[in-house]
CSV table of C-alpha atoms in Angstrom, one decimal:
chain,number,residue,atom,x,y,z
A,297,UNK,CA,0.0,0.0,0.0
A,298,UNK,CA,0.8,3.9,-0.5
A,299,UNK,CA,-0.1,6.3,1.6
A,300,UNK,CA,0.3,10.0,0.8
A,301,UNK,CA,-0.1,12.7,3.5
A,302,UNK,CA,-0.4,16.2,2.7
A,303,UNK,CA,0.8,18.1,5.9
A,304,UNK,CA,0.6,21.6,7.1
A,305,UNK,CA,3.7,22.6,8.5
A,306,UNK,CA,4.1,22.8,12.5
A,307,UNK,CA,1.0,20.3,12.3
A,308,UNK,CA,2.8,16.3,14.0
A,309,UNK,CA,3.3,15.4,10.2
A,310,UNK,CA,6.5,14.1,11.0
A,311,UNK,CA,5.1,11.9,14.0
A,312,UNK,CA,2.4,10.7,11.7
A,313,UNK,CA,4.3,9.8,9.3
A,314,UNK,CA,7.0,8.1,11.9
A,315,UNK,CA,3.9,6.4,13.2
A,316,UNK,CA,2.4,4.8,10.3
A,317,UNK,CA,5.3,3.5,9.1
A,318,UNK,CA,6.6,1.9,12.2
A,319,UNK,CA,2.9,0.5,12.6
A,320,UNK,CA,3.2,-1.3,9.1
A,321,UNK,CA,6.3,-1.6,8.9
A,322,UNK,CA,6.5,0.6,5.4
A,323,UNK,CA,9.5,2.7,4.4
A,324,UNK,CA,9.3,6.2,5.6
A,325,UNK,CA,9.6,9.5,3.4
A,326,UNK,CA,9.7,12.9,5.0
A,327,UNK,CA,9.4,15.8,3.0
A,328,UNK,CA,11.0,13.8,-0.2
A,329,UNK,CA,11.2,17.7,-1.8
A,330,UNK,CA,14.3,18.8,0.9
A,331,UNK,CA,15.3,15.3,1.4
A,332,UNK,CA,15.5,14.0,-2.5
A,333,UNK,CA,14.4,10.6,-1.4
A,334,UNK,CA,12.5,8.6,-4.0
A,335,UNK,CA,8.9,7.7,-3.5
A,336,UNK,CA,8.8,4.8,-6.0
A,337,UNK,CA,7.5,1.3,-4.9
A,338,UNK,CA,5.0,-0.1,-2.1
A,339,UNK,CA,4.5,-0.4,1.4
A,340,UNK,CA,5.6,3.3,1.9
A,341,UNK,CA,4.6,6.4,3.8
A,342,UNK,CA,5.3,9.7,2.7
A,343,UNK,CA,4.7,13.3,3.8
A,344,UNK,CA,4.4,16.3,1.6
A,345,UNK,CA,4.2,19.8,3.0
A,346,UNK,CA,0.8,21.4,1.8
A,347,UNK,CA,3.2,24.6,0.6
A,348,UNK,CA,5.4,22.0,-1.6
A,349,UNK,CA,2.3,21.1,-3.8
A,350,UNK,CA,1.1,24.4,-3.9
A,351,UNK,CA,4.0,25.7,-5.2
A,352,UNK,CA,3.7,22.9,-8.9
A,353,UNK,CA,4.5,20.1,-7.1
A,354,UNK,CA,3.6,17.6,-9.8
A,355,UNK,CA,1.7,14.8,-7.6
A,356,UNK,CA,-0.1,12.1,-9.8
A,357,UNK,CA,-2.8,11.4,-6.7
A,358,UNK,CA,-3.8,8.3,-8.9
A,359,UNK,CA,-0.6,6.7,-7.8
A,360,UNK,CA,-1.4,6.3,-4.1
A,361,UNK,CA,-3.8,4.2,-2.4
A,362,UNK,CA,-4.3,6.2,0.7
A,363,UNK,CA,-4.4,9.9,0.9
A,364,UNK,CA,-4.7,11.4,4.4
A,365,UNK,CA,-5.0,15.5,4.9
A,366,UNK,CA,-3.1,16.8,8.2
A,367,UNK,CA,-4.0,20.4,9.5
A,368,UNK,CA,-4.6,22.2,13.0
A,369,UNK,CA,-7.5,24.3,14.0
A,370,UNK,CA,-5.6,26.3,15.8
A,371,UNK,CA,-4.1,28.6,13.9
A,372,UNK,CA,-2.3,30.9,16.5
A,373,UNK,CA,-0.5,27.9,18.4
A,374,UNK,CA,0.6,26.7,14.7
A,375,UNK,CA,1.9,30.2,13.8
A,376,UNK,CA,3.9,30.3,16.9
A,377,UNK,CA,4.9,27.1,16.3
A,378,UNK,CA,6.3,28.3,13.0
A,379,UNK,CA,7.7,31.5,14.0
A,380,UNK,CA,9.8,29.6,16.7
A,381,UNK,CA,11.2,27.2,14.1
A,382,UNK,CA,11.7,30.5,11.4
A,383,UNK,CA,13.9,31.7,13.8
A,384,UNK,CA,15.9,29.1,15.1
A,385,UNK,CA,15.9,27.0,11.9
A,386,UNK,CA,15.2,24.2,14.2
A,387,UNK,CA,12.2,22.1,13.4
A,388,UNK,CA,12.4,18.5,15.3
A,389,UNK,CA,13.9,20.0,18.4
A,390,UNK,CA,11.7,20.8,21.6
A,391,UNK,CA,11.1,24.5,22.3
A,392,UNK,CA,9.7,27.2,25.0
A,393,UNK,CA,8.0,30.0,24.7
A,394,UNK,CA,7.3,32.7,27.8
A,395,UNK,CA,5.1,36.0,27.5
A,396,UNK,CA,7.8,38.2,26.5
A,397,UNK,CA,8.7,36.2,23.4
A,398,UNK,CA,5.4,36.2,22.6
A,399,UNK,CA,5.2,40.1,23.0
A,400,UNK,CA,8.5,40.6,21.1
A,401,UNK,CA,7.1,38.1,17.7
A,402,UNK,CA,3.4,39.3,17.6
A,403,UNK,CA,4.0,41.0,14.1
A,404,UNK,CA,5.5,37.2,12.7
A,405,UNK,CA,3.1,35.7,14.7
A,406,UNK,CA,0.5,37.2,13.0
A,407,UNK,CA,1.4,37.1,9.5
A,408,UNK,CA,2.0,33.1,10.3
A,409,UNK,CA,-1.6,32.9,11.6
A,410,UNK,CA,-2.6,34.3,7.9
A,411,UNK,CA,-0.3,31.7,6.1
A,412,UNK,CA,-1.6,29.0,8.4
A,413,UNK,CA,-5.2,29.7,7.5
A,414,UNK,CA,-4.2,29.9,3.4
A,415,UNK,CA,-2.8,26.9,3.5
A,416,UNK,CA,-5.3,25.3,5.4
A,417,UNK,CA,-7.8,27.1,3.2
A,418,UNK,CA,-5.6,25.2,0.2
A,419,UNK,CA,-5.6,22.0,1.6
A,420,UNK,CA,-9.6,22.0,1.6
A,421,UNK,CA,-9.3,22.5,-2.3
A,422,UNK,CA,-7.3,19.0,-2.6
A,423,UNK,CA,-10.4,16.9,-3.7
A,424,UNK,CA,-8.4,13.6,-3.7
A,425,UNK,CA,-7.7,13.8,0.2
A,426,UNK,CA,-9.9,11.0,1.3
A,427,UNK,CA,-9.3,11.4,5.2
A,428,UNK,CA,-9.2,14.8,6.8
A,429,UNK,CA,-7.0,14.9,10.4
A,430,UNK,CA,-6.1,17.7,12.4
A,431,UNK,CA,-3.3,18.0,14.8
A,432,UNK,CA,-6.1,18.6,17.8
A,433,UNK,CA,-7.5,15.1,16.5
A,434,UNK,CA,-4.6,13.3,17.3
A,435,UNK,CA,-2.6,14.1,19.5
A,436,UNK,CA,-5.5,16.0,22.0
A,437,UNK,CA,-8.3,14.4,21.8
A,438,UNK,CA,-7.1,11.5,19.9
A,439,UNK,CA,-10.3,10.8,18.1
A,440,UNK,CA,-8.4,11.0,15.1
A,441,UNK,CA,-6.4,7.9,15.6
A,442,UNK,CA,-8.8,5.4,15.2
A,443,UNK,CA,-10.2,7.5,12.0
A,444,UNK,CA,-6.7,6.5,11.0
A,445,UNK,CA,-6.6,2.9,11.7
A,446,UNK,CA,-9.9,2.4,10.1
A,447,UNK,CA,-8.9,4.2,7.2
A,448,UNK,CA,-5.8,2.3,6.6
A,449,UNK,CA,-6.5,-1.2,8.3
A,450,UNK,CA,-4.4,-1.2,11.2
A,451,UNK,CA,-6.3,-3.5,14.0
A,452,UNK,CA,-3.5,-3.5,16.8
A,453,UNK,CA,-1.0,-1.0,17.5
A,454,UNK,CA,2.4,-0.8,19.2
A,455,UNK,CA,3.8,2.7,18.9
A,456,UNK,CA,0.7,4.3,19.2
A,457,UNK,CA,2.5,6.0,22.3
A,458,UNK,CA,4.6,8.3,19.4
A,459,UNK,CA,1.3,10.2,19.1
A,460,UNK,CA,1.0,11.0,23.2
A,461,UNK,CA,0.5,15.0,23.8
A,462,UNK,CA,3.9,14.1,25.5
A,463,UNK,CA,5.8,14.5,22.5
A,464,UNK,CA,4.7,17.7,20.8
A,465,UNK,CA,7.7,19.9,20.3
A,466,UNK,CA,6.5,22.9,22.4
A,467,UNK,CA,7.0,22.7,26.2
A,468,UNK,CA,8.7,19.0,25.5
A,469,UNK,CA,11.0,19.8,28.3
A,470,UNK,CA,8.4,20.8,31.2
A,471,UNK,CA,6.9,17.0,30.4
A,472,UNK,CA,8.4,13.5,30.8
A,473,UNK,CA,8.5,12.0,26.9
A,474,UNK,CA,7.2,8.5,26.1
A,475,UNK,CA,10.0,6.7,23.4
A,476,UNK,CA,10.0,4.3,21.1
């Protein structure tokens, strides 16, 4: 099987995407654009920025069996999210925030909170998505997740721990992780 995700940035794509493939056991393809890693063949998962097909990525959505949409309803936590990594150029690593950052980045903050809502606003037009997550889905109220597993057949799990509100980048230090 292929499974295709189209991911808003700062959304858990990566963990998704880590997820699923451990869970079946398929190859794993992040971001195949920065990383130039093929995404030929079977049993593979691979994660496309919603930006990256926007911008002409040439996608044949005929060639993949499963085609799951990633965003996050909210937009201001996502545009901090992405302002922190702007800034850092550090996007798998845990952060913090405090009140005076947040005072100090309002201006980026906000014009992330307007590229957040075009994108998600983009990702809506994407007919061929047949399973719409969101970030709050997953890894909040984790309804999403067994969406997910229906969707692609998965019946038992054993890393479904990867998707724990533990891991999310932000605050990861405050909280004690749960690993593979």
């Amino acid at each position: 099987m292929r499974i295709l995700i189209i991911a808003l940035a700062r959304s858990g794509g990566y963990q998704l995407n880590e997820w699923l493939s451990l869970e079946l056991g398929y190859k794993m393809v992040h971001e195949p654009i920065r990383t130039n890693q093929s995404v030929e063949g079977d049993n593979i998962v691979v994660k496309y920025l919603i930006n990256e097909i926007e911008n002409g990525m040439d996608i044949d959505f005929t060639n993949w069996d499963k085609i799951i949409g990633l965003t996050r309803i909210d937009v201001r936590e996502c545009a901090i999210s992405q302002t922190k990594a702007v800034q850092t150029n550090e996007w798998r690593g845990g952060y913090e925030v405090n009140s005076e950052w947040l005072n100090q980045n309002e201006t980026d903050i906000k014009h992330f909170e307007e590229w957040v809502n075009k994108q998600n606003d983009y990702l809506n037009t994407i007919k061929e998505i047949q399973l719409k997550v969101t970030y709050e889905g997953i890894y909040n109220t984790k309804e999403d997740i067994q969406r997910i597993k229906d969707y692609v057949g998965i019946t038992s799990t054993k890393y479904e721990h990867l998707l724990d509100n533990t891991n999310r980048l932000r605050n990861r230090r405050k909280t004690k992780r749960k690993f593979l």
